[in-house]
Amino acid sequence: MTTDFATAPRRLENMDDLVSLCARRGFIFPSSEIYGGINGFWDYGPLGVELKQNLKACWWQRMVRERDDVVGLDSSIICHPRTWEASGHTEHFSDPMVDCRACKKRFRADQLDDIGSCSAREGSSEHDLTEPRNFNLMLRTSIGASEDAASLAYLRAETCQPIFNDFKRVRETARQKIPFGIAQIGKAFRNEINPRNFTFRSREFEQAEMEFFCHPREREKWFSHWLEERLCFHRELGLDDEYLRTRRHEEGELAHYAKQAVDVEYRFPFGWQEIEGIHDRGDWDLRRHSEYSGKDLGVTDPETKEHFFPMVVETSVGVDRTCLAVLCHAYTVETFEGGDERTVMRFHPALAPLKAAVLPLSKKLAQPARKLHLELRRHWNVFYDESGNIGRRYRRQDEVGTPFCLTYDFDSEDDRKVTVRHRDSMSQHRIAIDAVVDYLREQLENSG
Amino acid sequence: MTTDFATAPRRLENMDDLVSLCARRGFIFPSSEIYGGINGFWDYGPLGVELKQNLKACWWQRMVRERDDVVGLDSSIICHPRTWEASGHTEHFSDPMVDCRACKKRFRADQLDDIGSCSAREGSSEHDLTEPRNFNLMLRTSIGASEDAASLAYLRAETCQPIFNDFKRVRETARQKIPFGIAQIGKAFRNEINPRNFTFRSREFEQAEMEFFCHPREREKWFSHWLEERLCFHRELGLDDEYLRTRRHEEGELAHYAKQAVDVEYRFPFGWQEIEGIHDRGDWDLRRHSEYSGKDLGVTDPETKEHFFPMVVETSVGVDRTCLAVLCHAYTVETFEGGDERTVMRFHPALAPLKAAVLPLSKKLAQPARKLHLELRRHWNVFYDESGNIGRRYRRQDEVGTPFCLTYDFDSEDDRKVTVRHRDSMSQHRIAIDAVVDYLREQLENSG
């Protein structure tokens, strides 16, 4: 079946269109909206939470459950403050900031283009900037009954440091030998001065990180393996090559601990930006935590008896950033002959918040349609909608990216079939009600 | 098949036995262990993270995906600080504390039995207590570039308040009408003075909360519905009636906002303790957030045109507490004729971190056994183990609660069958390799 478009389908060009769809359909909206929001914090609504869960589940399945050599972890957000001394964060994790003596605002010294957005610009005062000073990006809190220095603690700035803390315990309890990896998904916090680009740069965000520990002579091999593997992952989620690239960090750009680093970048409407980093962290972290804790985090080769610190190859996904890339990539507007438009979110079926929608053609058919809905819901997140004309209901599902609509009509009672409508092609065909579970299972499982 | 026990199976009596198993097998251990730990914070290891994920997935499936009238949310941990003024937390969320002028320590005034654990007791000084003062339990931080009062923020003390913040947005975007609910799973933080009982009372913990919004005339009905529903849930996870009870709060015990409250309690080795609360919060939260935000969070009855604040029935699961109850409940030690013992974690199959283990009888059979393992791993978390004698490997799986062991032996090549060993009964039978996926699917799906 061919569809007659008046013009080529349009992709997302203006982020405002996506921000608006996300708020309107309950994917993502500002945290604490009723209080005017809080800069750099976002809430995932009923559809957003499913999309994000699906993305995390794909990552976990691929990175942990399908591998013998990677195990999972879920560590606390607040850990011992010595962790961040050992990692170098208390000393180095800062941005250079300048204050404006005239407007009293603070800006990143390396992003002075932001200064254009400052309201003082419109007034009479001209900026009068101080010399840059370092401003630590970790969020601090205190725990325990008193608020002295002993009770100071940090919200983790990255999920990988607790992995290093737990390296020995996990290796021993999981009976792993190097090479092997430890993976975790969880929240991290950074006091970004200028949160921007929707959820791209926020103060509270989720990471999916994996630290892979290997012998020094194998680090190059594993770095290449993981870079290839991670690119594959993003491609399989539907981000195609035209929108995906790698960018190798140059010498001067590398973090103090890094031996080499490659970013996986997605072409957002606001430019090419990192959604994942693959880093060769060397033995920096294990060496430092050994030094600061007094515990030996080295390993001994059972054959050569050589004792050494494993090298670490890290893969670090920004979960919110990848969600945002997936949302940007899915967004499509089609214009038909006659001028009608539809907005369709072309999510990969594995990521789609709703896998199917059951739509009775008339409210009179609600009872049997609900029966089908009940059965499907045991397996997948399936929506039921009986309100409005069928065309409008299709459009509602297109706009939230539901891959399959199942329409129960007046013939269904007789032929025991429903109409399956495909989101992207809008093609329709009838299948037996008894075969719907198997049909969806095949479509959803083989879509990867 | 009957098993000959020398004595009746023993259940968990001493928490130390569980703490030790959890550390040894990588379920749960102290956060930042290499730095001496941090009081009230715990990490979930490779098996613990799977157990917890499975528990959360069961809750989400039951509470969100299988219901038309409940939708999901994932809000930020840090929200606008006005949220906590409206909720009453900045004013009321505190414990009465006393300081000892002699030993300089601080204690909860309502838990002075703790004072016995104080080291000063062993010295010469006698306690000299101040009058009780209130100590707020919320963790504070500051966001933005400056650290003035305007930048003060809190880590959420419960996951429900952001649900109230987002009530209007979610109701409108999800096109819901009351009665309906909003559910979310996430971290919350409380500065407990005396974290205790393993993970039971900790400073960072996970909640699974659902706020159900209904008409005032239906609140009693919904309270009963949810109490029944939630009890069912815990029973279906395998917590049996001897270990489960409800306890209704008496008048004087009720929180300031609560109209009625019932705790679901589990009989831990350290006594009956709450794992979930079902609360009638009335219209306190929506009314207060309306007042503090200036936004009308009331709803209008489309028929009567009556405008009112919905009443809220809350179900609030402590995820870590319920995990702990599941761990306590599963723990069993059996002594056989002859004195041999086995420790077996009798997890419900839906919660078990590993669903099956594939064990080649000899390393020579590794290749075909791995092939089976690869296939099963596409569907479930399945372990592969070829090291040690088969009896020891069974025991290792018993101790982490794997419901099925699949042994590939020298006959398997000829008859294309493997031996299935059941964790609890230790009974064994052979099934066709081609039928293993269907067999496990049936066993795992019908175990609920």
XYZ file of C-alpha atoms in Angstrom, chain B residues 190-404:
215
model
C 15.341 10.549 55.541
C 18.004 11.499 58.004
C 17.188 8.686 60.428
C 19.135 9.096 63.640
C 19.381 5.392 64.300
C 19.401 3.304 61.125
C 18.921 -0.302 62.183
C 17.785 -3.834 61.416
C 19.827 -4.324 58.244
C 18.044 -2.513 55.399
C 14.810 -2.066 57.342
C 15.460 1.456 58.556
C 17.902 3.215 56.292
C 18.541 6.776 55.195
C 18.213 6.181 51.469
C 15.387 3.881 50.451
C 13.000 3.122 47.658
C 9.224 3.562 47.760
C 6.499 2.249 45.469
C 3.561 4.573 46.054
C 0.167 4.970 44.454
C -2.178 7.890 45.134
C -5.781 7.165 44.228
C -8.056 10.166 43.713
C -11.774 9.671 44.277
C -15.033 11.407 45.120
C -15.548 11.965 48.871
C -18.581 9.648 48.891
C -16.439 6.787 47.542
C -13.431 7.026 49.832
C -14.489 4.239 52.186
C -15.157 1.923 49.298
C -11.769 2.591 47.721
C -9.934 2.342 51.017
C -11.350 -1.170 51.475
C -10.621 -2.070 47.863
C -6.979 -1.086 48.086
C -6.406 -2.667 51.471
C -7.718 -5.971 50.134
C -5.823 -5.625 46.866
C -2.540 -4.861 48.576
C -2.830 -7.745 51.015
C -3.419 -10.003 48.036
C -0.248 -8.759 46.436
C 1.930 -9.667 49.405
C 0.256 -13.041 49.782
C 0.819 -13.800 46.116
C 4.514 -13.047 46.538
C 4.577 -15.901 48.995
C 4.376 -14.113 52.349
C 1.871 -16.359 54.116
C -0.799 -15.408 56.588
C 1.129 -16.542 59.635
C 3.699 -13.865 58.850
C 1.380 -11.150 57.582
C -1.098 -9.004 59.474
C -2.797 -5.635 59.285
C -2.715 -3.112 62.065
C -5.091 -0.175 62.164
C -3.658 3.089 63.504
C -5.400 4.368 66.588
C -6.705 7.900 66.778
C -3.660 9.335 68.539
C -1.207 7.650 66.189
C -2.589 9.057 62.933
C -0.482 11.541 60.955
C -1.872 15.083 61.022
C -3.377 14.698 57.556
C -4.694 11.139 57.902
C -8.301 10.107 58.315
C -7.531 6.418 58.686
C -4.465 4.280 58.197
C -3.749 0.569 58.159
C -0.257 -0.901 58.130
C 0.544 -4.179 56.443
C 3.039 -5.767 58.793
C 5.439 -8.651 58.326
C 6.750 -10.748 61.200
C 10.504 -10.172 60.959
C 12.921 -11.934 63.330
C 13.056 -8.543 65.086
C 9.276 -8.329 65.453
C 6.159 -7.238 63.559
C 7.036 -4.254 61.391
C 5.361 -2.233 58.639
C 6.199 -3.076 55.026
C 3.334 -1.101 53.486
C 0.878 1.549 54.604
C -2.620 2.179 53.270
C -3.659 5.711 54.170
C -6.726 7.828 53.743
C -5.037 11.213 53.301
C -8.325 13.030 52.707
C -7.994 16.192 50.639
C -5.078 17.533 52.718
C -2.421 17.391 49.999
C -4.377 18.738 47.026
C -5.887 21.472 49.188
C -2.496 22.536 50.539
C -0.744 22.471 47.164
C -3.599 24.523 45.705
C -3.159 27.039 48.485
C 0.643 27.230 48.233
C 0.856 27.248 44.431
C -2.200 29.354 43.668
C -3.256 26.694 41.126
C -6.673 25.111 41.462
C -6.173 21.360 41.889
C -9.885 20.697 42.339
C -12.018 18.839 39.820
C -15.510 19.458 38.484
C -18.101 16.729 38.292
C -19.228 16.816 34.619
C -22.812 15.951 35.593
C -23.562 17.832 38.790
C -21.049 20.672 38.039
C -19.941 20.294 41.661
C -16.338 21.506 42.171
C -14.365 19.711 44.863
C -11.006 18.382 45.972
C -10.766 14.623 45.392
C -10.019 12.453 48.413
C -6.784 10.486 48.319
C -6.271 6.855 49.248
C -2.566 6.061 49.290
C -0.814 2.713 49.112
C 2.843 3.046 50.079
C 5.246 0.117 49.847
C 8.715 0.227 51.326
C 10.548 -1.563 48.513
C 13.671 -2.340 50.554
C 11.549 -3.473 53.493
C 9.489 -5.760 51.305
C 12.698 -7.128 49.729
C 13.927 -7.760 53.255
C 10.686 -9.536 54.192
C 10.998 -11.652 51.044
C 14.600 -12.520 51.947
C 13.690 -13.367 55.553
C 10.724 -15.437 54.442
C 12.678 -17.364 51.810
C 15.539 -18.319 54.111
C 15.379 -21.995 55.124
C 17.933 -24.425 56.496
C 17.273 -28.138 56.081
C 19.152 -30.908 57.872
C 19.183 -34.318 56.241
C 19.606 -37.770 57.741
C 23.340 -38.075 58.246
C 23.767 -34.454 59.288
C 24.191 -32.766 55.899
C 22.639 -29.309 55.711
C 21.449 -27.145 52.891
C 20.465 -23.493 52.930
C 17.739 -22.777 50.424
C 16.144 -19.446 49.518
C 12.557 -20.353 48.698
C 11.790 -17.292 46.564
C 8.626 -17.088 44.556
C 9.784 -17.845 40.984
C 8.643 -14.389 39.832
C 11.044 -12.824 42.344
C 13.967 -15.242 42.072
C 17.042 -13.392 40.724
C 17.936 -16.372 38.567
C 15.125 -18.352 36.948
C 17.250 -21.353 36.042
C 20.824 -22.607 35.927
C 22.312 -24.709 33.131
C 24.857 -27.187 34.481
C 26.867 -29.517 32.234
C 27.693 -32.673 34.171
C 31.249 -32.468 32.834
C 33.265 -29.681 31.239
C 33.369 -31.879 28.162
C 29.675 -31.088 27.714
C 30.207 -27.346 27.884
C 29.501 -26.647 24.232
C 25.952 -28.043 23.936
C 25.106 -26.839 27.466
C 26.186 -23.309 26.552
C 24.005 -23.489 23.476
C 20.967 -24.194 25.659
C 22.043 -21.428 28.035
C 22.269 -18.919 25.191
C 18.780 -19.738 24.031
C 17.209 -19.495 27.497
C 18.984 -16.241 28.265
C 17.046 -14.497 25.501
C 13.955 -14.933 27.696
C 15.092 -14.965 31.319
C 18.004 -14.393 33.631
C 19.646 -17.829 33.448
C 22.974 -18.808 34.977
C 25.638 -21.117 33.599
C 27.994 -23.007 35.892
C 30.449 -25.750 34.987
C 32.805 -25.673 37.970
C 32.781 -28.121 40.885
C 30.857 -31.350 41.405
C 27.181 -31.330 40.540
C 26.034 -31.598 44.174
C 27.961 -28.510 45.131
C 26.583 -26.638 42.130
C 23.022 -27.546 43.136
C 23.730 -26.201 46.645
C 25.081 -22.944 45.255
C 21.864 -22.468 43.276
C 19.717 -23.449 46.288
C 21.410 -20.784 48.366
C 20.489 -18.047 45.882
C 16.997 -19.431 45.279
C 17.178 -20.545 41.636
C 13.923 -22.499 41.093
C 15.182 -24.827 38.327
